[in-house]
Amino acid sequence: MEYFSRQISDMIGELSRLPGIGSKSAQRIAFHILHSPKDEVKRLSDTIWSARENVRFCKECYTLTDSELCPICGNPKRNHRQIMVVEDSRDLAAYEKTQKYEGVYHVLHGAISPMQGIGPADIRLKELMLRLQHDVDEVIIATNSSLEGETTAMYIAKLLKPTGILTTRIASGVPVGGDLEYIDEMTLLRALEGRTEL
Ligand code: ZN
């Protein structure tokens, strides 16, 4: 039995495809939107569309940004010889929130996962190696402490060995299986300060 007319059902259907949105939340959001002033709804949909249309990868670190270089790579005050490797842009944001890290980043957009068929060629590793042809003092591997994150860290460490570049891994103050984005800033800072050479 259909409870809602087609357009409302379609909207609930689309919303419930978003991560973390179950059918109840999708209904709540759908009715919230339907009760909102039209100009607010237009602003919301325009914002989403324009971000999707204009956001791209930073040509240095591959984080998502709306200009050629992200604000971090474009900042001459950052230490461009220290590169922290993270799995995605949300991890970068988590470290930026600590306001203590002064280096730059490299965003892999994923982690190696043989189980899910994600190999080294499926994440931005080639791009990392290209960056290392310039002067780099340290690569800090800050992938998650999940099985995939650890596998990726080990793979990168092996890849970097012949380059002689100092390669470190953030300390395991980060709980096993923990996503970096959910960890508080103090824990992240401790993990960064307690990093060890690989
Ligand atoms: Zn960048």
mmCIF file of C-alpha atoms and ligand atoms in Angstrom:
data_model
loop_
_atom_site.group_PDB
_atom_site.id
_atom_site.type_symbol
_atom_site.label_atom_id
_atom_site.label_comp_id
_atom_site.label_asym_id
_atom_site.label_seq_id
_atom_site.Cartn_x
_atom_site.Cartn_y
_atom_site.Cartn_z
ATOM 1 C CA MET A 1 0.000 0.000 0.000
ATOM 2 C CA GLU A 2 1.250 3.475 -0.889
ATOM 3 C CA TYR A 3 1.025 5.898 1.994
ATOM 4 C CA PHE A 4 2.345 8.901 0.125
ATOM 5 C CA SER A 5 1.823 10.299 -3.344
ATOM 6 C CA ARG A 6 4.492 9.477 -5.908
ATOM 7 C CA GLN A 7 6.586 12.636 -5.670
ATOM 8 C CA ILE A 8 6.758 12.403 -1.889
ATOM 9 C CA SER A 9 7.666 8.700 -2.049
ATOM 10 C CA ASP A 10 10.351 9.452 -4.639
ATOM 11 C CA MET A 11 11.841 12.122 -2.400
ATOM 12 C CA ILE A 12 11.866 9.816 0.625
ATOM 13 C CA GLY A 13 13.419 7.119 -1.554
ATOM 14 C CA GLU A 14 16.241 9.406 -2.732
ATOM 15 C CA LEU A 15 16.941 10.733 0.767
ATOM 16 C CA SER A 16 17.071 7.261 2.291
ATOM 17 C CA ARG A 17 19.906 6.371 -0.111
ATOM 18 C CA LEU A 18 22.156 8.832 1.731
ATOM 19 C CA PRO A 19 24.592 7.351 4.268
ATOM 20 C CA GLY A 20 23.243 7.156 7.795
ATOM 21 C CA ILE A 21 19.699 8.086 6.748
ATOM 22 C CA GLY A 22 17.144 5.361 7.452
ATOM 23 C CA SER A 23 13.603 5.464 6.123
ATOM 24 C CA LYS A 24 12.270 7.218 9.260
ATOM 25 C CA SER A 25 14.871 9.998 9.020
ATOM 26 C CA ALA A 26 14.227 10.263 5.282
ATOM 27 C CA GLN A 27 10.529 10.824 5.974
ATOM 28 C CA ARG A 28 11.302 13.425 8.627
ATOM 29 C CA ILE A 29 13.647 15.318 6.288
ATOM 30 C CA ALA A 30 11.212 15.067 3.373
ATOM 31 C CA PHE A 31 8.353 16.577 5.377
ATOM 32 C CA HIS A 32 10.631 19.208 6.839
ATOM 33 C CA ILE A 33 11.569 20.255 3.292
ATOM 34 C CA LEU A 34 7.935 20.198 2.131
ATOM 35 C CA HIS A 35 6.984 22.512 4.988
ATOM 36 C CA SER A 36 9.913 24.891 4.431
ATOM 37 C CA PRO A 37 9.668 28.200 2.512
ATOM 38 C CA LYS A 38 10.449 27.685 -1.184
ATOM 39 C CA ASP A 39 13.446 30.050 -1.189
ATOM 40 C CA GLU A 40 15.110 28.037 1.592
ATOM 41 C CA VAL A 41 14.622 24.811 -0.329
ATOM 42 C CA LYS A 42 16.019 26.447 -3.461
ATOM 43 C CA ARG A 43 19.094 27.606 -1.540
ATOM 44 C CA LEU A 44 19.642 24.097 -0.177
ATOM 45 C CA SER A 45 19.354 22.408 -3.556
ATOM 46 C CA ASP A 46 21.481 25.104 -5.288
ATOM 47 C CA THR A 47 24.202 24.730 -2.641
ATOM 48 C CA ILE A 48 24.324 20.970 -3.060
ATOM 49 C CA TRP A 49 24.349 21.208 -6.843
ATOM 50 C CA SER A 50 26.954 23.935 -7.023
ATOM 51 C CA ALA A 51 29.290 22.086 -4.627
ATOM 52 C CA ARG A 52 28.935 18.893 -6.645
ATOM 53 C CA GLU A 53 29.577 20.811 -9.851
ATOM 54 C CA ASN A 54 32.603 22.809 -8.682
ATOM 55 C CA VAL A 55 34.407 20.745 -6.075
ATOM 56 C CA ARG A 56 37.378 18.828 -7.409
ATOM 57 C CA PHE A 57 40.660 17.328 -6.254
ATOM 58 C CA CYS A 58 43.492 19.612 -5.133
ATOM 59 C CA LYS A 59 46.268 19.094 -7.680
ATOM 60 C CA GLU A 60 48.835 18.672 -4.890
ATOM 61 C CA CYS A 61 47.235 16.681 -2.073
ATOM 62 C CA TYR A 62 44.032 15.405 -3.726
ATOM 63 C CA THR A 63 41.723 16.603 -1.002
ATOM 64 C CA LEU A 64 38.364 17.886 -2.191
ATOM 65 C CA THR A 65 38.408 21.616 -2.806
ATOM 66 C CA ASP A 66 36.828 24.236 -5.064
ATOM 67 C CA SER A 67 40.035 25.736 -6.426
ATOM 68 C CA GLU A 68 43.100 24.327 -8.158
ATOM 69 C CA LEU A 69 45.033 24.224 -4.886
ATOM 70 C CA CYS A 70 43.361 23.659 -1.507
ATOM 71 C CA PRO A 71 43.888 26.378 1.157
ATOM 72 C CA ILE A 72 46.480 24.202 2.935
ATOM 73 C CA CYS A 73 48.640 23.502 -0.128
ATOM 74 C CA GLY A 74 48.277 27.138 -1.163
ATOM 75 C CA ASN A 75 49.546 28.381 2.206
ATOM 76 C CA PRO A 76 53.292 29.237 2.068
ATOM 77 C CA LYS A 77 53.468 29.166 5.883
ATOM 78 C CA ARG A 78 52.791 25.405 5.962
ATOM 79 C CA ASN A 79 55.750 23.038 5.942
ATOM 80 C CA HIS A 80 55.580 21.528 2.467
ATOM 81 C CA ARG A 81 58.396 19.094 3.300
ATOM 82 C CA GLN A 82 56.272 17.209 5.820
ATOM 83 C CA ILE A 83 53.423 15.179 4.318
ATOM 84 C CA MET A 84 50.753 13.420 6.350
ATOM 85 C CA VAL A 85 49.034 10.613 4.459
ATOM 86 C CA VAL A 86 45.351 10.162 5.346
ATOM 87 C CA GLU A 87 42.561 8.022 3.945
ATOM 88 C CA ASP A 88 40.075 10.784 3.177
ATOM 89 C CA SER A 89 39.297 14.489 3.432
ATOM 90 C CA ARG A 90 37.408 14.009 6.702
ATOM 91 C CA ASP A 91 40.576 12.685 8.354
ATOM 92 C CA LEU A 92 42.401 15.783 7.120
ATOM 93 C CA ALA A 93 39.689 17.936 8.696
ATOM 94 C CA ALA A 94 40.075 16.059 11.978
ATOM 95 C CA TYR A 95 43.814 16.864 12.109
ATOM 96 C CA GLU A 96 43.231 20.459 11.049
ATOM 97 C CA LYS A 97 40.886 20.889 14.005
ATOM 98 C CA THR A 98 43.812 20.262 16.377
ATOM 99 C CA GLN A 99 45.462 23.426 14.912
ATOM 100 C CA LYS A 100 48.855 21.950 15.795
ATOM 101 C CA TYR A 101 49.930 20.248 12.607
ATOM 102 C CA GLU A 102 51.875 22.578 10.318
ATOM 103 C CA GLY A 103 52.758 20.253 7.472
ATOM 104 C CA VAL A 104 50.670 19.361 4.427
ATOM 105 C CA TYR A 105 48.619 16.276 3.576
ATOM 106 C CA HIS A 106 48.146 13.607 0.975
ATOM 107 C CA VAL A 107 44.649 12.164 0.664
ATOM 108 C CA LEU A 108 44.509 8.573 -0.606
ATOM 109 C CA HIS A 109 40.714 8.366 -1.000
ATOM 110 C CA GLY A 110 40.503 4.897 0.447
ATOM 111 C CA ALA A 111 42.661 2.124 1.835
ATOM 112 C CA ILE A 112 43.961 -1.131 0.432
ATOM 113 C CA SER A 113 41.398 -3.863 1.029
ATOM 114 C CA PRO A 114 41.904 -7.218 -0.679
ATOM 115 C CA MET A 115 38.506 -8.288 0.737
ATOM 116 C CA GLN A 116 36.746 -5.497 -1.124
ATOM 117 C CA GLY A 117 38.960 -5.781 -4.176
ATOM 118 C CA ILE A 118 40.668 -2.425 -3.551
ATOM 119 C CA GLY A 119 44.313 -2.642 -4.549
ATOM 120 C CA PRO A 120 47.217 -0.153 -4.414
ATOM 121 C CA ALA A 121 46.321 1.151 -7.888
ATOM 122 C CA ASP A 122 42.818 2.110 -6.711
ATOM 123 C CA ILE A 123 43.999 4.740 -4.220
ATOM 124 C CA ARG A 124 46.183 7.830 -4.813
ATOM 125 C CA LEU A 125 49.526 6.137 -4.189
ATOM 126 C CA LYS A 126 51.084 6.850 -7.554
ATOM 127 C CA GLU A 127 50.374 10.534 -6.960
ATOM 128 C CA LEU A 128 52.082 10.320 -3.562
ATOM 129 C CA MET A 129 55.212 8.809 -5.105
ATOM 130 C CA LEU A 130 55.300 11.624 -7.676
ATOM 131 C CA ARG A 131 55.161 14.214 -4.900
ATOM 132 C CA LEU A 132 58.116 12.567 -3.197
ATOM 133 C CA GLN A 133 60.331 13.438 -6.128
ATOM 134 C CA HIS A 134 60.415 16.947 -4.676
ATOM 135 C CA ASP A 135 62.173 17.727 -1.401
ATOM 136 C CA VAL A 136 60.366 15.930 1.411
ATOM 137 C CA ASP A 137 61.742 15.459 4.933
ATOM 138 C CA GLU A 138 59.067 13.223 6.429
ATOM 139 C CA VAL A 139 56.029 11.204 5.460
ATOM 140 C CA ILE A 140 53.645 10.623 8.381
ATOM 141 C CA ILE A 141 51.308 7.713 7.741
ATOM 142 C CA ALA A 142 48.016 8.493 9.460
ATOM 143 C CA THR A 143 45.743 5.879 7.939
ATOM 144 C CA ASN A 144 43.110 4.409 10.281
ATOM 145 C CA SER A 145 44.051 1.602 12.651
ATOM 146 C CA SER A 146 41.622 -0.773 10.929
ATOM 147 C CA LEU A 147 42.964 -3.839 9.117
ATOM 148 C CA GLU A 148 42.763 -1.896 5.828
ATOM 149 C CA GLY A 149 44.506 1.131 7.337
ATOM 150 C CA GLU A 150 47.335 -0.998 8.737
ATOM 151 C CA THR A 151 47.716 -2.906 5.467
ATOM 152 C CA THR A 152 47.959 0.405 3.627
ATOM 153 C CA ALA A 153 50.493 1.784 6.137
ATOM 154 C CA MET A 154 52.724 -1.266 5.725
ATOM 155 C CA TYR A 155 52.463 -1.078 1.954
ATOM 156 C CA ILE A 156 53.442 2.599 1.895
ATOM 157 C CA ALA A 157 56.330 1.992 4.311
ATOM 158 C CA LYS A 158 57.700 -0.694 1.994
ATOM 159 C CA LEU A 159 57.233 1.570 -1.024
ATOM 160 C CA LEU A 160 59.109 4.430 0.658
ATOM 161 C CA LYS A 161 62.000 2.393 2.052
ATOM 162 C CA PRO A 162 64.222 2.766 -1.044
ATOM 163 C CA THR A 163 63.666 6.554 -1.110
ATOM 164 C CA GLY A 164 65.360 6.986 2.261
ATOM 165 C CA ILE A 165 62.700 9.519 3.306
ATOM 166 C CA LEU A 166 61.888 9.424 7.027
ATOM 167 C CA THR A 167 58.619 7.498 7.299
ATOM 168 C CA THR A 168 56.625 7.538 10.526
ATOM 169 C CA ARG A 169 53.350 6.050 11.724
ATOM 170 C CA ILE A 170 51.028 7.794 14.171
ATOM 171 C CA ALA A 171 50.952 6.135 17.603
ATOM 172 C CA SER A 172 48.298 3.592 18.417
ATOM 173 C CA GLY A 173 46.584 5.935 20.862
ATOM 174 C CA VAL A 174 43.943 5.723 18.190
ATOM 175 C CA PRO A 175 41.624 2.838 19.107
ATOM 176 C CA VAL A 176 41.679 -0.219 16.869
ATOM 177 C CA GLY A 177 39.120 0.045 14.105
ATOM 178 C CA GLY A 178 38.527 3.661 15.048
ATOM 179 C CA ASP A 179 37.725 6.131 12.321
ATOM 180 C CA LEU A 180 39.936 9.184 12.684
ATOM 181 C CA GLU A 181 37.032 11.567 12.207
ATOM 182 C CA TYR A 182 35.339 10.403 15.427
ATOM 183 C CA ILE A 183 38.382 10.690 17.639
ATOM 184 C CA ASP A 184 38.809 13.727 19.850
ATOM 185 C CA GLU A 185 41.549 16.254 19.208
ATOM 186 C CA MET A 186 43.663 15.404 22.273
ATOM 187 C CA THR A 187 43.866 11.757 21.241
ATOM 188 C CA LEU A 188 44.821 12.770 17.705
ATOM 189 C CA LEU A 189 47.541 15.083 19.002
ATOM 190 C CA ARG A 190 48.943 12.382 21.262
ATOM 191 C CA ALA A 191 48.932 9.953 18.346
ATOM 192 C CA LEU A 192 50.786 12.485 16.208
ATOM 193 C CA GLU A 193 53.343 13.403 18.846
ATOM 194 C CA GLY A 194 53.973 9.758 19.717
ATOM 195 C CA ARG A 195 54.573 8.698 16.125
ATOM 196 C CA THR A 196 57.337 6.182 15.520
ATOM 197 C CA GLU A 197 59.705 5.554 12.660
ATOM 198 C CA LEU A 198 58.831 2.656 10.370
HETATM 199 ZN ZN ZN B 1 45.936 20.400 -1.260
#
